[in-house]
Short mmCIF file of C-alpha atoms in Angstrom, two decimals:
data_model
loop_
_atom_site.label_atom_id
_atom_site.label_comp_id
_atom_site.label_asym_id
_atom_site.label_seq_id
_atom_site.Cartn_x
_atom_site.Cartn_y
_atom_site.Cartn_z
CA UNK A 27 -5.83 -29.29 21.36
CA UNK A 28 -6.69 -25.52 22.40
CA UNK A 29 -9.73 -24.03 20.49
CA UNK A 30 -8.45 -20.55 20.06
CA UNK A 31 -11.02 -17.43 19.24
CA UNK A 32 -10.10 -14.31 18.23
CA UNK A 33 -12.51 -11.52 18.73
CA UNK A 34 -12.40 -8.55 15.99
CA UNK A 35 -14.75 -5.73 15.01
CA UNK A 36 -14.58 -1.89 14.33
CA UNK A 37 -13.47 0.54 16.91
CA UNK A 38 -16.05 0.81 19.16
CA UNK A 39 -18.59 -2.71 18.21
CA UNK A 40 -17.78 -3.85 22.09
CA UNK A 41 -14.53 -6.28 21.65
CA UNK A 42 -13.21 -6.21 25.37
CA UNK A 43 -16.78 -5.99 26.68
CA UNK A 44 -17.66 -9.40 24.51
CA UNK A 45 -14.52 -10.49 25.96
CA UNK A 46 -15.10 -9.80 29.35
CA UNK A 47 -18.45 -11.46 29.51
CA UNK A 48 -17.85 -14.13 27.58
CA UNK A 49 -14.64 -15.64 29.86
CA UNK A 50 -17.39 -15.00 32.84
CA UNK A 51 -19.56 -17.38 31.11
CA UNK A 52 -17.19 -19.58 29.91
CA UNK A 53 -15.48 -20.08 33.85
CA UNK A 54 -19.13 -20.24 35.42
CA UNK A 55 -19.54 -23.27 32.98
CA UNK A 56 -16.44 -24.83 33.90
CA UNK A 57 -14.73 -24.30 30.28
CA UNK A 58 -11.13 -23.31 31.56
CA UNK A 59 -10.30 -20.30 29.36
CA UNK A 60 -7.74 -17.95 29.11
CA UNK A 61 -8.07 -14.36 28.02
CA UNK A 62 -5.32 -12.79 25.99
CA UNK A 63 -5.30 -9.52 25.22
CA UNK A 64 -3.60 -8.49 21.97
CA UNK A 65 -4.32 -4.62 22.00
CA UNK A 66 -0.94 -2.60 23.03
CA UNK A 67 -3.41 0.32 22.89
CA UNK A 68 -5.89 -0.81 25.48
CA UNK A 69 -6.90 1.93 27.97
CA UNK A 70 -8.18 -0.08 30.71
CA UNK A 71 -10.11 -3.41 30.33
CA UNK A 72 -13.42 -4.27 31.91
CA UNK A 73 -11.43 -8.15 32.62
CA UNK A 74 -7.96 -8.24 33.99
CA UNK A 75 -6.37 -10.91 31.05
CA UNK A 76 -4.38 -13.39 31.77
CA UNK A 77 -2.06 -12.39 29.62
CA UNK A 78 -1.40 -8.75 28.09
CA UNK A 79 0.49 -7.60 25.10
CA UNK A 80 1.30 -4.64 26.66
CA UNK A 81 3.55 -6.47 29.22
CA UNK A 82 5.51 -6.36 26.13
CA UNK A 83 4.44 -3.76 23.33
CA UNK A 84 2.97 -0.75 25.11
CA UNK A 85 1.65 2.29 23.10
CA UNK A 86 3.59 4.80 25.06
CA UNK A 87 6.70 3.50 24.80
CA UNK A 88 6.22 3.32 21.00
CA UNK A 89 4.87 7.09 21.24
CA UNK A 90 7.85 7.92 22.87
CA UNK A 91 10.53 6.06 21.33
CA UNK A 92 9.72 6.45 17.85
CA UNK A 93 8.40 10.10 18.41
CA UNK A 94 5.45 9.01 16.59
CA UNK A 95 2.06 10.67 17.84
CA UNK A 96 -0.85 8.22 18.94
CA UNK A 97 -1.79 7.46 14.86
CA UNK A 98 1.56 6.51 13.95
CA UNK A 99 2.43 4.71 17.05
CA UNK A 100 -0.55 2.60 16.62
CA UNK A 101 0.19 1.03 13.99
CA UNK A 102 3.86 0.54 14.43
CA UNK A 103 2.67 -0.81 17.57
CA UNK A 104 0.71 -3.61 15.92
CA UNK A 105 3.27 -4.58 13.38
CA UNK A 106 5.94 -4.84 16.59
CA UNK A 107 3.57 -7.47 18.34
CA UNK A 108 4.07 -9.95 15.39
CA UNK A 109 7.70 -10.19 16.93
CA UNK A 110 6.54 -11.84 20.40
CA UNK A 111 4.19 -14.51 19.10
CA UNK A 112 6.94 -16.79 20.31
CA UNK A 113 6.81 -15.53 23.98
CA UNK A 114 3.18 -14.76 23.84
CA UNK A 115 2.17 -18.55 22.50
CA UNK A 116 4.87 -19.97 25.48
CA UNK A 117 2.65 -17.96 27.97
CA UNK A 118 -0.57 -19.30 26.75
CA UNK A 119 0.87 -22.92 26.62
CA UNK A 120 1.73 -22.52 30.21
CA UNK A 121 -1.79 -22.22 31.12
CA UNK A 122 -2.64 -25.69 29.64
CA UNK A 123 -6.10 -24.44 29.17
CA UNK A 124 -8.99 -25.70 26.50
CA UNK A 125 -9.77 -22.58 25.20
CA UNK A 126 -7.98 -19.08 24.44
CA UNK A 127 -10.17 -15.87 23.41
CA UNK A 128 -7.92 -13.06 22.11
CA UNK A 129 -9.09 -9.73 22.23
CA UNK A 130 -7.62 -7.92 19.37
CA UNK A 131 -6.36 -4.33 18.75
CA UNK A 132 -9.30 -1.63 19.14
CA UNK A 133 -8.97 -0.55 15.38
CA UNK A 134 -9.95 -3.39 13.31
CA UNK A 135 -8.30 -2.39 10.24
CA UNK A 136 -5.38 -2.81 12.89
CA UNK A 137 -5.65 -6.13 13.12
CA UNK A 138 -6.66 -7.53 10.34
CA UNK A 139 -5.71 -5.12 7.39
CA UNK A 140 -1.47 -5.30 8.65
CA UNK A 141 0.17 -8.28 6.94
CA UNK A 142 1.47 -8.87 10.37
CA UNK A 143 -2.03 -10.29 11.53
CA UNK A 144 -1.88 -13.48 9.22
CA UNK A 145 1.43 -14.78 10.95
CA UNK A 146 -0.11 -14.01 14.35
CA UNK A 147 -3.38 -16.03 13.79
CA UNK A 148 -1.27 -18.68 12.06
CA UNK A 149 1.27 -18.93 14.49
CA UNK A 150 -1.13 -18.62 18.03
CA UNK A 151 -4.11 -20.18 16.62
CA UNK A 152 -2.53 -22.91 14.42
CA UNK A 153 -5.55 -25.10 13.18
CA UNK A 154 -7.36 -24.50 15.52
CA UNK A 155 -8.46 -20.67 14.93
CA UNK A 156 -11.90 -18.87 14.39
CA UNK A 157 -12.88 -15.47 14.18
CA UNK A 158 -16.14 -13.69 16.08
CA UNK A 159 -16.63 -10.63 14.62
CA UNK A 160 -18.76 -8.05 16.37
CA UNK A 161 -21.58 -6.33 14.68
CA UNK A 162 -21.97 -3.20 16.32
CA UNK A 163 -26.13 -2.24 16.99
CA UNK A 164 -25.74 1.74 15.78
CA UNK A 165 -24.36 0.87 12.76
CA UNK A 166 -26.37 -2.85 12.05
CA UNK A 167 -29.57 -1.07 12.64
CA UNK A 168 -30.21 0.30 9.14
CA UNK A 169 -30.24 -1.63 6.19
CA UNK A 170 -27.26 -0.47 4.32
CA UNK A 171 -25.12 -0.49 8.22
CA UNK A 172 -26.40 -4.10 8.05
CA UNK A 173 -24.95 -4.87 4.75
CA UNK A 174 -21.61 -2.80 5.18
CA UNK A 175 -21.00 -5.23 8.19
CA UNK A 176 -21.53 -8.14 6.23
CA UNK A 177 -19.32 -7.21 3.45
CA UNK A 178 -16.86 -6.25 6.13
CA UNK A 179 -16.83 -9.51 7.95
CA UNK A 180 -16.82 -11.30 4.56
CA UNK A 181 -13.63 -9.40 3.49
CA UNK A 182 -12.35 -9.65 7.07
CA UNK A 183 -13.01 -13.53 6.81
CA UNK A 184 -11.45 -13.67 3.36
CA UNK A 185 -7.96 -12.00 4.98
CA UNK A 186 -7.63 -15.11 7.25
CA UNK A 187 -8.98 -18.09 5.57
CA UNK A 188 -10.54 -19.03 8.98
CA UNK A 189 -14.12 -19.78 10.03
CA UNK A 190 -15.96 -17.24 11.72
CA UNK A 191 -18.97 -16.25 13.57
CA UNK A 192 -20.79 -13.07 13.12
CA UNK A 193 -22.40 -11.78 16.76
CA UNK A 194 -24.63 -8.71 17.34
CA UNK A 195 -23.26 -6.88 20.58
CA UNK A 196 -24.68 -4.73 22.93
CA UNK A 197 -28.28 -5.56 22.15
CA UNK A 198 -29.59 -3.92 25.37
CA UNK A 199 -28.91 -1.13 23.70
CA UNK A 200 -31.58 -1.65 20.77
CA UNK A 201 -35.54 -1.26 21.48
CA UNK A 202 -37.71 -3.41 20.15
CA UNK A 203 -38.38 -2.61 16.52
CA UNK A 204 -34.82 -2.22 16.21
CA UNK A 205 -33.95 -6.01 17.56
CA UNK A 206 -36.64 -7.27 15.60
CA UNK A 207 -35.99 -5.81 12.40
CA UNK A 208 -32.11 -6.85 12.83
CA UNK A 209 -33.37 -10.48 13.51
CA UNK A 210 -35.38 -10.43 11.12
CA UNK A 211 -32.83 -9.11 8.23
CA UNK A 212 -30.61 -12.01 9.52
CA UNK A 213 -32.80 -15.31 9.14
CA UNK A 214 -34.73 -13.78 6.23
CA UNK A 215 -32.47 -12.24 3.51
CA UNK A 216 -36.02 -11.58 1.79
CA UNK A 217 -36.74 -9.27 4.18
CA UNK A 218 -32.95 -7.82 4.18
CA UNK A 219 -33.45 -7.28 0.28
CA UNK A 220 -36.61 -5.71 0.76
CA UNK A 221 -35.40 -3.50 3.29
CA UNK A 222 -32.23 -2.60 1.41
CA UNK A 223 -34.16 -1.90 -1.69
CA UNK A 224 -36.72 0.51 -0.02
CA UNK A 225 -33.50 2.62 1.69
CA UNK A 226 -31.33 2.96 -0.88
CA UNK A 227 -31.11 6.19 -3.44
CA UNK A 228 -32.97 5.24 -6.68
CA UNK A 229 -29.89 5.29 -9.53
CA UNK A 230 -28.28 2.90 -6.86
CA UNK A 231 -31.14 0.08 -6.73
CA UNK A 232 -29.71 -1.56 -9.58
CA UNK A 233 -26.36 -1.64 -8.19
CA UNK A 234 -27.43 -3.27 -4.94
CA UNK A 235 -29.24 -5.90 -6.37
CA UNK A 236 -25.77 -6.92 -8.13
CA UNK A 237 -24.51 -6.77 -4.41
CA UNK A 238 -26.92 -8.26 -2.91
CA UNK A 239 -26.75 -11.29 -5.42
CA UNK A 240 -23.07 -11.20 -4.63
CA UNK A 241 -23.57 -11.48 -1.13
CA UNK A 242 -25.80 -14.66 -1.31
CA UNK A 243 -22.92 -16.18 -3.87
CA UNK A 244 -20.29 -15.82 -1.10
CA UNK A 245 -22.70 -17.35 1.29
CA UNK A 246 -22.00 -14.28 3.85
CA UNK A 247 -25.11 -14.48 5.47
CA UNK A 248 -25.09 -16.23 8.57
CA UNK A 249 -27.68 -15.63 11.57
CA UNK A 250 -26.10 -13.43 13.64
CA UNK A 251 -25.69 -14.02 17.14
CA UNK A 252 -27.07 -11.68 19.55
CA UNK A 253 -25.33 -11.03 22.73
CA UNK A 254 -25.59 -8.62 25.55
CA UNK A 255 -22.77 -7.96 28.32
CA UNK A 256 -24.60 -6.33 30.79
CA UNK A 257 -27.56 -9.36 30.56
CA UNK A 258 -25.12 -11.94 30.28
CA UNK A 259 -26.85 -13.15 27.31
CA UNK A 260 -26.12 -14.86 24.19
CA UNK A 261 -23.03 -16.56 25.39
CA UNK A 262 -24.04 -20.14 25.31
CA UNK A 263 -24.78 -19.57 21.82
CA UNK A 264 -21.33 -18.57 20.72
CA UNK A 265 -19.86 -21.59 22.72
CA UNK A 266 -21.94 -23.94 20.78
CA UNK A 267 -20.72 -22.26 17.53
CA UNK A 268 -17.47 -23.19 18.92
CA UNK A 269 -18.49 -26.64 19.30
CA UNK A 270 -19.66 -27.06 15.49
CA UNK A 271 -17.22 -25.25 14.47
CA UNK A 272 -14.02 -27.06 16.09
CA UNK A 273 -15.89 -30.46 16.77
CA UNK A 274 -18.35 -30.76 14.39
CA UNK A 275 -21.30 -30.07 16.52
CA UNK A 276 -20.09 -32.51 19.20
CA UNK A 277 -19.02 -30.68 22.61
CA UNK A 278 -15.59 -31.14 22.80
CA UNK A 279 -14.68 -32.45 26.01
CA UNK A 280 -17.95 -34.86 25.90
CA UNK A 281 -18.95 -33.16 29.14
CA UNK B 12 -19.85 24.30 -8.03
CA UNK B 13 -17.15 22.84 -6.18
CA UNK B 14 -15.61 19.37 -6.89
CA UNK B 15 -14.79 17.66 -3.06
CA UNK B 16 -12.42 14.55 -2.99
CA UNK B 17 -12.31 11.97 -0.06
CA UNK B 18 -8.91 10.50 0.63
CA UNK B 19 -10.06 7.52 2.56
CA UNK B 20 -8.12 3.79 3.52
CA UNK B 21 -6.84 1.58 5.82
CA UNK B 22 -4.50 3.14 8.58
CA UNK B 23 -0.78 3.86 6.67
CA UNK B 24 -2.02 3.57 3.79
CA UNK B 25 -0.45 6.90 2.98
CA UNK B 26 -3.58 9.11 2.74
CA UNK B 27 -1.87 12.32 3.79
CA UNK B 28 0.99 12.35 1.51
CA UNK B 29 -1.39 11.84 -1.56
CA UNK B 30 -3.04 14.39 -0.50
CA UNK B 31 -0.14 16.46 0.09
CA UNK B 32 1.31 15.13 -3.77
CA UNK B 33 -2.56 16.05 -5.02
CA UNK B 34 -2.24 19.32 -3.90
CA UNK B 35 1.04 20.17 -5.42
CA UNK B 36 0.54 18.86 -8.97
CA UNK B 37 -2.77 20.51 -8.75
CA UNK B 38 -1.44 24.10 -7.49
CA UNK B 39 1.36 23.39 -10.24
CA UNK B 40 -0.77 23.22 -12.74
CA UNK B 41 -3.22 26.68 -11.40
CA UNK B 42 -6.42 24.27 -10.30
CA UNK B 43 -7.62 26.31 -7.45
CA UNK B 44 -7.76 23.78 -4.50
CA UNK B 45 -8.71 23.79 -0.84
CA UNK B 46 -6.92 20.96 1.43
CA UNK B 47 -9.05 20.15 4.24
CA UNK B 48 -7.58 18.24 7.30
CA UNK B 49 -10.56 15.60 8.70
CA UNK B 50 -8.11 14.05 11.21
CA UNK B 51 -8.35 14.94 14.92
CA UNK B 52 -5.68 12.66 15.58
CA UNK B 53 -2.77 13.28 12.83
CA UNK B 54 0.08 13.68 14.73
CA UNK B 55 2.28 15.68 12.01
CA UNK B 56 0.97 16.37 8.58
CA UNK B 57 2.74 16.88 5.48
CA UNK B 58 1.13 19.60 4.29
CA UNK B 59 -0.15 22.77 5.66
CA UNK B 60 -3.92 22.38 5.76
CA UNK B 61 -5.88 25.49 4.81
CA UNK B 62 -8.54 24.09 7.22
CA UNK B 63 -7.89 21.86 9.97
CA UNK B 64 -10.39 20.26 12.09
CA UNK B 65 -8.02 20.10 14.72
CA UNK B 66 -8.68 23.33 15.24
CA UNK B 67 -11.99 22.93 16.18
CA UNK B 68 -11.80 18.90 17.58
CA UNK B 69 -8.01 17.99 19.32
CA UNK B 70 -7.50 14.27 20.33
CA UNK B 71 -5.71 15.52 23.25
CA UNK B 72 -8.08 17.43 24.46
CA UNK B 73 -10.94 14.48 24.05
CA UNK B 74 -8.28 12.19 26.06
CA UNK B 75 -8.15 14.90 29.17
CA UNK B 76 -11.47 16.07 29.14
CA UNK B 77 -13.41 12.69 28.52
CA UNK B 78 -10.43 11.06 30.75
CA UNK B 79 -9.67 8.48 27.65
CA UNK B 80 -7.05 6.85 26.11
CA UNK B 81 -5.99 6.71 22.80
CA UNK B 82 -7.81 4.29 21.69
CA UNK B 83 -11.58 5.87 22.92
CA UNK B 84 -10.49 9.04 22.60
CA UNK B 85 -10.13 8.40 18.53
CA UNK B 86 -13.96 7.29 18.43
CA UNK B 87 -15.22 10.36 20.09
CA UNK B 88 -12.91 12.74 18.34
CA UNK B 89 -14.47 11.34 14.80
CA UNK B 90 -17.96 11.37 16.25
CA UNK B 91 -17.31 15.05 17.06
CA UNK B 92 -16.30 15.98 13.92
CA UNK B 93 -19.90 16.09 12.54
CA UNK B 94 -20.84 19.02 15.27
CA UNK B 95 -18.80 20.85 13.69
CA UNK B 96 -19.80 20.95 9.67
CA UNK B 97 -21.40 23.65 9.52
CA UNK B 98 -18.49 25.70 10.44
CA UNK B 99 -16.14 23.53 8.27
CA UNK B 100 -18.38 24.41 5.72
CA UNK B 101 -18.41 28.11 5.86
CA UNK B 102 -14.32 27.87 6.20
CA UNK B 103 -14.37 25.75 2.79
CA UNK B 104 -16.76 28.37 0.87
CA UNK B 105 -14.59 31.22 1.83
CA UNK B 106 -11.84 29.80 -0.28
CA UNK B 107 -14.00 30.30 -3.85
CA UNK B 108 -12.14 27.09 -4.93
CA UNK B 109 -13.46 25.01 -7.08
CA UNK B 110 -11.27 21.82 -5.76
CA UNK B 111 -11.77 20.89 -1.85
CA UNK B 112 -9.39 17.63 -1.07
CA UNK B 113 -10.30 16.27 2.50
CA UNK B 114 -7.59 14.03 3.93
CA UNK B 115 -9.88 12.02 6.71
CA UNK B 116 -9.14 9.77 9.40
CA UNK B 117 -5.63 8.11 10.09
CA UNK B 118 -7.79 5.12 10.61
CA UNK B 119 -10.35 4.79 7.73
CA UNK B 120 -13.07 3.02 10.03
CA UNK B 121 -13.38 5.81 12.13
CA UNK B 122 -14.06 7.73 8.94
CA UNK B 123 -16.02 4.79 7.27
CA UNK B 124 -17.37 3.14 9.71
CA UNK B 125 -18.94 5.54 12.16
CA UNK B 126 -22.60 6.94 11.67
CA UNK B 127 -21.64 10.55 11.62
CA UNK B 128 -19.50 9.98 8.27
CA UNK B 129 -22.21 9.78 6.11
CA UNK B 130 -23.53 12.88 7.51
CA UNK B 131 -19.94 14.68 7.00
CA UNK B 132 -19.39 13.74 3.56
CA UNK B 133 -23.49 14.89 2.59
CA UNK B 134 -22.77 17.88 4.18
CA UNK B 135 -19.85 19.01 3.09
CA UNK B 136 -19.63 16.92 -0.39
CA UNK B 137 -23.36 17.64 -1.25
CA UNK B 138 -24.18 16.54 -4.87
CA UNK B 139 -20.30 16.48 -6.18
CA UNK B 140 -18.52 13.97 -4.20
CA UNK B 141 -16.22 11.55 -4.53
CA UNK B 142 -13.63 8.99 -2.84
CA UNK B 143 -10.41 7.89 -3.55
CA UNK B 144 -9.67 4.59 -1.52
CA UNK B 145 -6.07 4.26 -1.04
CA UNK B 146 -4.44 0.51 -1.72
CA UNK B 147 -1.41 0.64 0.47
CA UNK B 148 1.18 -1.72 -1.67
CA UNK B 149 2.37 -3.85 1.49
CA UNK B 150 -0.83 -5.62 1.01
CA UNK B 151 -1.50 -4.71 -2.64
CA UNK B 152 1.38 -7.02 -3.45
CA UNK B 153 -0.05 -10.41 -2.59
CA UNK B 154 -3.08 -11.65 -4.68
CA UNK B 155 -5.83 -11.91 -0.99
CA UNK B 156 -4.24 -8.74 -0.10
CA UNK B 157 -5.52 -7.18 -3.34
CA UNK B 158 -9.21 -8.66 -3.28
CA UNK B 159 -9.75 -8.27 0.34
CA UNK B 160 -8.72 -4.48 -0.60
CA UNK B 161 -10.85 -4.58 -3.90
CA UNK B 162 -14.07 -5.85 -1.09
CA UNK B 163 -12.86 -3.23 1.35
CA UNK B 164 -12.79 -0.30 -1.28
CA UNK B 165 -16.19 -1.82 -2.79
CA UNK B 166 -17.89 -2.00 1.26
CA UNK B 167 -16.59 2.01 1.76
CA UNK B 168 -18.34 2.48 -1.56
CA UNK B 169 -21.38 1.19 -0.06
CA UNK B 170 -21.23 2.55 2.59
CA UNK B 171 -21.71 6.22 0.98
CA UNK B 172 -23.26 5.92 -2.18
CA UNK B 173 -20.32 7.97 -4.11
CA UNK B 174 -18.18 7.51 -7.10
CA UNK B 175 -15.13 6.00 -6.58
CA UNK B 176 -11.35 5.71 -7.69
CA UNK B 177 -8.96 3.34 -6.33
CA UNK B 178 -5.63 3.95 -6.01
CA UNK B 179 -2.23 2.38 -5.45
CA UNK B 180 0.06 4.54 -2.94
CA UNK B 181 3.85 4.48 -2.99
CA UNK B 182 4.33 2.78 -6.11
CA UNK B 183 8.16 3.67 -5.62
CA UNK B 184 8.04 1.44 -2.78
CA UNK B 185 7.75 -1.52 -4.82
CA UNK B 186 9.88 -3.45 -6.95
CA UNK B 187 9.88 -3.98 -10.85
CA UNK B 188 8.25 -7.82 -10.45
CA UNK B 189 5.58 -6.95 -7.44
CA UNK B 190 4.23 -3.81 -9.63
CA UNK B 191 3.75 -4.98 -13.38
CA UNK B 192 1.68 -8.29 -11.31
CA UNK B 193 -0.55 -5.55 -9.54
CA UNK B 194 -0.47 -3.56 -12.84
CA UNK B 195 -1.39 -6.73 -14.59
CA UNK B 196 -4.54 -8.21 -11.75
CA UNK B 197 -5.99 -4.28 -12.32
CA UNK B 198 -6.16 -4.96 -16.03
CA UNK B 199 -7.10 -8.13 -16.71
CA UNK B 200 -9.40 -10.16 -14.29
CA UNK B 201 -8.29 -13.57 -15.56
CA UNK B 202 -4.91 -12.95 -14.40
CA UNK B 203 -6.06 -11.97 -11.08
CA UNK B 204 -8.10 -14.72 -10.65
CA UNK B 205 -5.47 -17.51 -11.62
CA UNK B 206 -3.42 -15.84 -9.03
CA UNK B 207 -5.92 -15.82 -6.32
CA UNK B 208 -6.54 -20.11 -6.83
CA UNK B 209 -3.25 -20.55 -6.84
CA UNK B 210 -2.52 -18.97 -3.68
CA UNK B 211 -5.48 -20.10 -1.62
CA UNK B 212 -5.47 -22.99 0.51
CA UNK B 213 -6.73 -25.85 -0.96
CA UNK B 214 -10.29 -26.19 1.17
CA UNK B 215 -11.36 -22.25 0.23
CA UNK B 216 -10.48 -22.67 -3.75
CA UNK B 217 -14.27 -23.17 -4.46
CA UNK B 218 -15.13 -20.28 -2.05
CA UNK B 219 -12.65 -17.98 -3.70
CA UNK B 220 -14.05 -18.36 -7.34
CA UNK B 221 -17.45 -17.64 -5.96
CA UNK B 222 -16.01 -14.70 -4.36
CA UNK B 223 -14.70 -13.63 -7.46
CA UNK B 224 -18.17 -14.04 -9.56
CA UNK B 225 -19.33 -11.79 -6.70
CA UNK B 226 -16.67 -9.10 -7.23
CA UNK B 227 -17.38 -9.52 -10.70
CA UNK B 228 -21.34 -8.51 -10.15
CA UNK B 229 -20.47 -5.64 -8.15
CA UNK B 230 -18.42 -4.17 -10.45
CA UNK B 231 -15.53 -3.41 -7.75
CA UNK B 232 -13.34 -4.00 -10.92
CA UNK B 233 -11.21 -0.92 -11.67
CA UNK B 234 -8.27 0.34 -12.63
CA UNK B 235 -5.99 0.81 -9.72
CA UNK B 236 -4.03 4.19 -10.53
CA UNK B 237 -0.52 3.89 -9.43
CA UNK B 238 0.20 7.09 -8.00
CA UNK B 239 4.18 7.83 -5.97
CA UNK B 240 4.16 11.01 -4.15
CA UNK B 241 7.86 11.02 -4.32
CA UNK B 242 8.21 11.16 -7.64
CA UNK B 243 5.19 13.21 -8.07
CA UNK B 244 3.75 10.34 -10.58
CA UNK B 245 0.12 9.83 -11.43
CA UNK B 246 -1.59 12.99 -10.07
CA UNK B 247 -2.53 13.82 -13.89
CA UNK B 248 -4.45 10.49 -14.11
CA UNK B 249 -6.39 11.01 -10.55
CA UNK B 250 -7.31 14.86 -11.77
CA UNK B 251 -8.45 12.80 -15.39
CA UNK B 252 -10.87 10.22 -13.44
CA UNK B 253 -12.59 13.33 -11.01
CA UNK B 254 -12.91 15.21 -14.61
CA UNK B 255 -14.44 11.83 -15.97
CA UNK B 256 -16.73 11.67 -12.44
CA UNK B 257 -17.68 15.15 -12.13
CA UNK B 258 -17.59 16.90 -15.89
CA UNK B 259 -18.63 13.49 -17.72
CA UNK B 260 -15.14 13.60 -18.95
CA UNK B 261 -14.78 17.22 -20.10
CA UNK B 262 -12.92 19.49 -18.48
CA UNK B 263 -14.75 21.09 -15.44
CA UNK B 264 -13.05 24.09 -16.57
CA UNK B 265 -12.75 23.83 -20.14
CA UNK B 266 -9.12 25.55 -20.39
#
């Protein structure tokens, strides 16, 4: 059975880049994986994907042909990729590969806010479908970023009924302090509440304690995983989340 | 002091033609209001901004100078924006209105979920700002479409520390059935709720009713205000809640 992962985030929180890196880690390792990429808007790539939605869908022609400018193409664009999940699931069957990481349009809200998105991760990822969603290190660095992201992939999460793992990109980018407070928010909520608390305007304390208690009630707080690109670091972590995920902790091909 | 007015949500949600409806009922009925334009990227408005950032910050031009796509080009363009306030600023304060509407990015995480935003809507909202978070009826219509919008509108919230209206979009759009059962989950949570169990998959039931203690904590529990910019329906109620936000319920301008 293929293990299928579909990577989503906000514009910018280093999709194609997690993408990228983590087929390089995956093939070094021997996992045969193939890379779809779902994003008819996709300038260029850092990884050439196996298989491309723009083969079929491409922004330009939907600019041109609908006379829509890049805003409204986009999204007509995403809801017109919904009508190839037939060819696009024949393609990745061809590859008879273990695992399939789809790199999904560059708006989130794209993706998984279009009520075209449920049929897509339905129909491609069957039952065997999980979501990574990237946390993005300018916006997870403060407190209340931290908390917006976990609400987001929460409500994200709650669109699909899948499982999902949250992972921290781009952490080369972060000093220090900045990775250590982020760690720190993640494996201690104390410390998340305490932080929140301190940074938030006074008449809304009370309001984020309701929050926060709301947060811990839809158990959204999982450690985050962090990853960097450039350092090729992290990955073996998110295949192991795989593995519990899909196998129940047990590697899946009993390598 | 003036009253400003976010239009923010998901892309298509139909953020510029409420704005464009606001602005009419509101002219029609001699409330002196400015329509700002937040959206480097909107293709073809309809409305005539007084301001229009696209003056100052123009997609294409991000695309040929930065040598970007679409896609990056968007993310730039909205961090850009915020170079540009003070300027906006002056623009809106040589109106003398005493209503500024700003009609922001086509896709609402590039408004909501970039760094600069907060710094945009401090700026230029200072102590008298609100949102209105746009439910786009498409997704309103199914029971998870309508929570995971409810958690969306709630995480914007968040994300800026402002009062708040939600609002349904296109009402015309729907039929008789689909809009008394949105009318009836924005009214009465129990409905809602027996909605949402019955249309989860079996496994997330239990997860779903703690979700729904959480969005009962945080208080994300309004009334949606239908609003159809065709018929020009519901503006009256919108100007009500920013007189309820703003004036403690009075009329800002006691007529």
């Amino acid at each position: 059975m293929i293990s299928n992962l579909f990577v989503v985030g906000p514009a910018g929180s280093g999709k194609s880049t997690f993408t990228a890196a983590f087929r390089e880690w995956m093939l070094k390792n021997e996992y045969d994986t193939v890379v779809v990429n779902l994003d008819p808007g996709a300038d260029s790539l850092p990884y050439a994907p196996d298989i491309d939605v723009r083969d079929l869908v491409s922004l330009e022609d939907v600019m041109s042909e609908y006379g829509l400018g890049p805003n409204g193409a986009q999204i007509v664009a995403a809801d017109l990729v919904a009508n190839y999940v037939e060819e696009l699931k024949r393609e990745v069957e061809s590859y008879e590969s273990d695992y399939v990481i789809y790199d999904t349009a560059g708006q989130l809200e794209l993706f998984a806010f279009r009520a075209a998105s449920n049929f897509l991760v339905d129909y491609l990822g069957e039952e065997r479908a999980m979501l990574a969603f990237m946390f993005d290190p300018a916006l997870a660095k403060t407190p209340s970023g931290f908390v917006s992201l976990l609400l987001l992939s929460a409500t994200v999460h709650f669109r699909f009924y899948r499982p999902y793992i949250n992972v921290l990109s781009k952490v080369d980018l972060l000093d220090d302090e900045a990775l250590e407070n982020i760690a720190s928010w993640s494996e201690n909520w104390d410390k998340l509440y305490g932080a929140l608390i301190e940074d938030s305007p006074g008449m809304y304390r009370e309001l984020n304690v309701e929050l926060f208690k709301a947060l811990e009630s839809m158990d959204v707080f999982k450690k985050l995983i962090p990853t960097s690109a450039r350092m090729l670091y992290g990955y073996e972590d998110i295949y192991t989340a795989m593995q519990m995920v899909f196998g129940g902790g047990e590697d899946l091909e009993k390598r």
